[in-house]
PDB file of C-alpha atoms in Angstrom:
ATOM      1  CA  MET A   7       0.020   0.069  -0.059  1.00  0.00           C
ATOM      2  CA  PRO A   8       2.633   2.461   0.659  1.00  0.00           C
ATOM      3  CA  HIS A   9       3.997   1.971  -2.859  1.00  0.00           C
ATOM      4  CA  ILE A  10       0.664   2.944  -4.212  1.00  0.00           C
ATOM      5  CA  ARG A  11       0.378   5.883  -2.079  1.00  0.00           C
ATOM      6  CA  ARG A  12       3.657   7.219  -2.823  1.00  0.00           C
ATOM      7  CA  HIS A  13       3.170   6.672  -6.722  1.00  0.00           C
ATOM      8  CA  ASP A  14       6.165   4.276  -6.997  1.00  0.00           C
ATOM      9  CA  PHE A  15       4.807   2.842 -10.138  1.00  0.00           C
ATOM     10  CA  VAL A  16       5.296   6.183 -12.009  1.00  0.00           C
ATOM     11  CA  LEU A  17       8.764   6.508 -10.791  1.00  0.00           C
ATOM     12  CA  ASN A  18       9.327   2.867 -11.590  1.00  0.00           C
ATOM     13  CA  LEU A  19       8.282   3.558 -15.106  1.00  0.00           C
ATOM     14  CA  LEU A  20      10.607   6.682 -15.345  1.00  0.00           C
ATOM     15  CA  GLN A  21      13.477   4.564 -13.979  1.00  0.00           C
ATOM     16  CA  ILE A  22      12.973   1.792 -16.560  1.00  0.00           C
ATOM     17  CA  THR A  23      12.800   4.231 -19.264  1.00  0.00           C
ATOM     18  CA  ILE A  24      16.174   5.814 -18.132  1.00  0.00           C
ATOM     19  CA  GLU A  25      17.567   2.439 -17.855  1.00  0.00           C
ATOM     20  CA  THR A  26      16.672   1.591 -21.353  1.00  0.00           C
ATOM     21  CA  LEU A  27      18.028   4.675 -23.041  1.00  0.00           C
ATOM     22  CA  LEU A  28      21.265   4.608 -20.991  1.00  0.00           C
ATOM     23  CA  PHE A  29      21.605   0.822 -20.742  1.00  0.00           C
ATOM     24  CA  TYR A  30      25.331   0.730 -21.325  1.00  0.00           C
ATOM     25  CA  HIS A  31      26.200   3.297 -18.478  1.00  0.00           C
ATOM     26  CA  PRO A  32      27.282   1.643 -15.309  1.00  0.00           C
ATOM     27  CA  ALA A  33      26.420   4.718 -13.103  1.00  0.00           C
ATOM     28  CA  VAL A  34      22.905   4.481 -14.224  1.00  0.00           C
ATOM     29  CA  TRP A  35      22.630   0.991 -12.955  1.00  0.00           C
ATOM     30  CA  TRP A  36      24.295   1.904  -9.587  1.00  0.00           C
ATOM     31  CA  ILE A  37      21.967   4.852  -9.143  1.00  0.00           C
ATOM     32  CA  SER A  38      18.854   2.669 -10.232  1.00  0.00           C
ATOM     33  CA  LYS A  39      19.848  -0.091  -7.730  1.00  0.00           C
ATOM     34  CA  GLN A  40      20.294   2.580  -4.802  1.00  0.00           C
ATOM     35  CA  THR A  41      16.849   4.108  -5.931  1.00  0.00           C
ATOM     36  CA  ARG A  42      15.146   0.862  -5.581  1.00  0.00           C
ATOM     37  CA  VAL A  43      16.715   0.081  -2.146  1.00  0.00           C
ATOM     38  CA  ASP A  44      15.851   3.511  -0.882  1.00  0.00           C
ATOM     39  CA  ARG A  45      12.227   3.087  -2.191  1.00  0.00           C
ATOM     40  CA  GLU A  46      11.859  -0.090  -0.311  1.00  0.00           C
ATOM     41  CA  HIS A  47      13.172   1.331   2.791  1.00  0.00           C
ATOM     42  CA  CYS A  48      10.721   4.319   2.621  1.00  0.00           C
ATOM     43  CA  CYS A  49       7.971   1.888   2.372  1.00  0.00           C
ATOM     44  CA  ASP A  50       9.237  -0.375   5.229  1.00  0.00           C
ATOM     45  CA  ASP A  51       9.338   2.815   7.280  1.00  0.00           C
ATOM     46  CA  ILE A  52       5.788   3.546   6.550  1.00  0.00           C
ATOM     47  CA  ALA A  53       4.614   0.038   7.194  1.00  0.00           C
ATOM     48  CA  ALA A  54       6.542  -0.020  10.328  1.00  0.00           C
ATOM     49  CA  GLN A  55       4.561   2.892  11.585  1.00  0.00           C
ATOM     50  CA  LEU A  56       1.276   1.266  10.930  1.00  0.00           C
ATOM     51  CA  CYS A  57       2.296  -1.909  12.759  1.00  0.00           C
ATOM     52  CA  THR A  58       5.478  -2.689  14.716  1.00  0.00           C
ATOM     53  CA  PRO A  59       8.929  -3.130  13.095  1.00  0.00           C
ATOM     54  CA  ILE A  60       9.047  -6.628  14.502  1.00  0.00           C
ATOM     55  CA  ALA A  61       5.701  -7.675  13.084  1.00  0.00           C
ATOM     56  CA  LEU A  62       6.901  -6.350   9.683  1.00  0.00           C
ATOM     57  CA  ALA A  63      10.064  -8.152  10.104  1.00  0.00           C
ATOM     58  CA  GLU A  64       8.417 -11.399  10.865  1.00  0.00           C
ATOM     59  CA  GLY A  65       6.080 -10.865   7.746  1.00  0.00           C
ATOM     60  CA  LEU A  66       9.024 -10.173   5.467  1.00  0.00           C
ATOM     61  CA  ALA A  67      10.816 -13.385   6.921  1.00  0.00           C
ATOM     62  CA  THR A  68       7.634 -15.526   6.278  1.00  0.00           C
ATOM     63  CA  ILE A  69       7.234 -14.356   2.573  1.00  0.00           C
ATOM     64  CA  GLU A  70      10.899 -14.995   2.031  1.00  0.00           C
ATOM     65  CA  SER A  71      10.488 -18.541   3.323  1.00  0.00           C
ATOM     66  CA  TYR A  72       7.546 -19.162   0.986  1.00  0.00           C
ATOM     67  CA  ARG A  73       9.579 -17.831  -1.895  1.00  0.00           C
ATOM     68  CA  SER A  74      12.601 -19.889  -0.910  1.00  0.00           C
ATOM     69  CA  GLU A  75      10.563 -23.056  -1.042  1.00  0.00           C
ATOM     70  CA  LYS A  76       9.149 -22.275  -4.549  1.00  0.00           C
ATOM     71  CA  ILE A  77      12.780 -21.525  -5.907  1.00  0.00           C
ATOM     72  CA  ALA A  78      14.107 -24.793  -4.335  1.00  0.00           C
ATOM     73  CA  ALA A  79      11.174 -26.777  -5.988  1.00  0.00           C
ATOM     74  CA  LEU A  80      11.904 -25.243  -9.359  1.00  0.00           C
ATOM     75  CA  SER A  81      15.678 -25.436  -9.484  1.00  0.00           C
ATOM     76  CA  MET A  82      18.238 -28.173  -8.298  1.00  0.00           C
ATOM     77  CA  ALA A  83      20.955 -25.523  -7.747  1.00  0.00           C
ATOM     78  CA  ALA A  84      19.365 -22.179  -7.196  1.00  0.00           C
ATOM     79  CA  ILE A  85      22.215 -19.638  -6.494  1.00  0.00           C
ATOM     80  CA  GLY A  86      19.580 -16.841  -6.506  1.00  0.00           C
ATOM     81  CA  ASP A  87      19.567 -13.246  -7.458  1.00  0.00           C
ATOM     82  CA  GLY A  88      20.444 -11.621  -4.075  1.00  0.00           C
ATOM     83  CA  ARG A  89      16.784 -11.257  -2.997  1.00  0.00           C
ATOM     84  CA  ARG A  90      17.463 -13.199   0.145  1.00  0.00           C
ATOM     85  CA  THR A  91      20.336 -11.062   1.021  1.00  0.00           C
ATOM     86  CA  ARG A  92      18.261  -7.997   0.304  1.00  0.00           C
ATOM     87  CA  THR A  93      15.392  -9.220   2.447  1.00  0.00           C
ATOM     88  CA  LEU A  94      17.803 -10.189   5.421  1.00  0.00           C
ATOM     89  CA  THR A  95      19.355  -6.478   5.138  1.00  0.00           C
ATOM     90  CA  ARG A  96      15.716  -5.146   5.237  1.00  0.00           C
ATOM     91  CA  ILE A  97      14.890  -7.196   8.293  1.00  0.00           C
ATOM     92  CA  GLN A  98      18.050  -6.230  10.057  1.00  0.00           C
ATOM     93  CA  ARG A  99      17.290  -2.575   9.429  1.00  0.00           C
ATOM     94  CA  LEU A 100      13.912  -2.663  10.738  1.00  0.00           C
ATOM     95  CA  LEU A 101      15.188  -4.295  13.755  1.00  0.00           C
ATOM     96  CA  ASP A 102      17.972  -1.891  14.324  1.00  0.00           C
ATOM     97  CA  PHE A 103      16.463   0.721  16.563  1.00  0.00           C
ATOM     98  CA  ASN A 104      19.568   3.120  16.391  1.00  0.00           C
ATOM     99  CA  SER A 105      19.101   3.803  12.598  1.00  0.00           C
ATOM    100  CA  THR A 106      16.279   6.500  13.175  1.00  0.00           C
ATOM    101  CA  VAL A 107      18.531   9.312  11.753  1.00  0.00           C
ATOM    102  CA  ALA A 108      19.180   7.432   8.507  1.00  0.00           C
ATOM    103  CA  LYS A 109      15.522   6.768   8.211  1.00  0.00           C
ATOM    104  CA  ASP A 110      14.710  10.591   8.120  1.00  0.00           C
ATOM    105  CA  HIS A 111      16.601  11.238   5.017  1.00  0.00           C
ATOM    106  CA  ARG A 112      15.620   8.363   2.883  1.00  0.00           C
ATOM    107  CA  GLY A 113      13.300  10.349   0.765  1.00  0.00           C
ATOM    108  CA  SER A 114      15.543  13.217  -0.096  1.00  0.00           C
ATOM    109  CA  SER A 115      18.183  10.991  -1.185  1.00  0.00           C
ATOM    110  CA  MET A 116      15.792   9.063  -3.413  1.00  0.00           C
ATOM    111  CA  ALA A 117      14.512  12.368  -4.974  1.00  0.00           C
ATOM    112  CA  GLY A 118      18.178  13.478  -5.461  1.00  0.00           C
ATOM    113  CA  LEU A 119      19.039  10.305  -7.300  1.00  0.00           C
ATOM    114  CA  LEU A 120      16.028  10.665  -9.542  1.00  0.00           C
ATOM    115  CA  VAL A 121      16.823  14.436 -10.283  1.00  0.00           C
ATOM    116  CA  GLY A 122      20.330  13.294 -11.074  1.00  0.00           C
ATOM    117  CA  LEU A 123      19.119  10.705 -13.402  1.00  0.00           C
ATOM    118  CA  LEU A 124      16.734  13.126 -15.137  1.00  0.00           C
ATOM    119  CA  VAL A 125      19.571  15.566 -15.589  1.00  0.00           C
ATOM    120  CA  ALA A 126      21.852  12.885 -17.245  1.00  0.00           C
ATOM    121  CA  VAL A 127      19.084  11.995 -19.508  1.00  0.00           C
ATOM    122  CA  ILE A 128      18.561  15.664 -20.649  1.00  0.00           C
ATOM    123  CA  VAL A 129      22.471  16.241 -20.997  1.00  0.00           C
ATOM    124  CA  LEU A 130      22.850  13.109 -23.135  1.00  0.00           C
ATOM    125  CA  PHE A 131      19.727  13.871 -25.207  1.00  0.00           C
ATOM    126  CA  PHE A 132      21.141  17.376 -26.023  1.00  0.00           C
ATOM    127  CA  ARG A 133      24.684  16.035 -26.646  1.00  0.00           C
ATOM    128  CA  SER A 134      23.373  13.453 -29.143  1.00  0.00           C
ATOM    129  CA  ARG A 135      21.381  16.106 -30.967  1.00  0.00           C
ATOM    130  CA  ARG A 136      24.517  18.385 -31.145  1.00  0.00           C
ATOM    131  CA  ALA A 137      26.580  15.525 -32.480  1.00  0.00           C
ATOM    132  CA  THR A 138      24.101  14.766 -35.266  1.00  0.00           C
ATOM    133  CA  GLY A 139      23.691  18.266 -36.212  1.00  0.00           C
ATOM    134  CA  ASP A 140      19.734  18.356 -35.529  1.00  0.00           C
ATOM    135  CA  ASP A 141      19.895  21.862 -34.205  1.00  0.00           C
TER     136      ASP A 141
END
């Protein structure tokens, strides 16, 4: 529900568009990964305010255990894509009561990353137009 209230689907479409246009740029992928992590942390913070961080952490662990069972059933040697590690990191972050200062600045860092991506797209667009002589 927090993803819907924050209109993350719109930001995700913009992010995917930028990733497609700048596919070969490693900084785009790094910024994109950080943006996704920040997006999840922001929504975790909102959800933790609606219930308790412990209840949310238990819910994440339960969902991860169901996902792990499905992957194990489908593959003999599932190495995974790092989702288990990301879920564990989210759970540890939720249960770390000393990280309240970091939680307060998550939204601004995500907004900064998105603005940076947008500026990069605009700069590359005008650079490509200038190189082709479409002025």
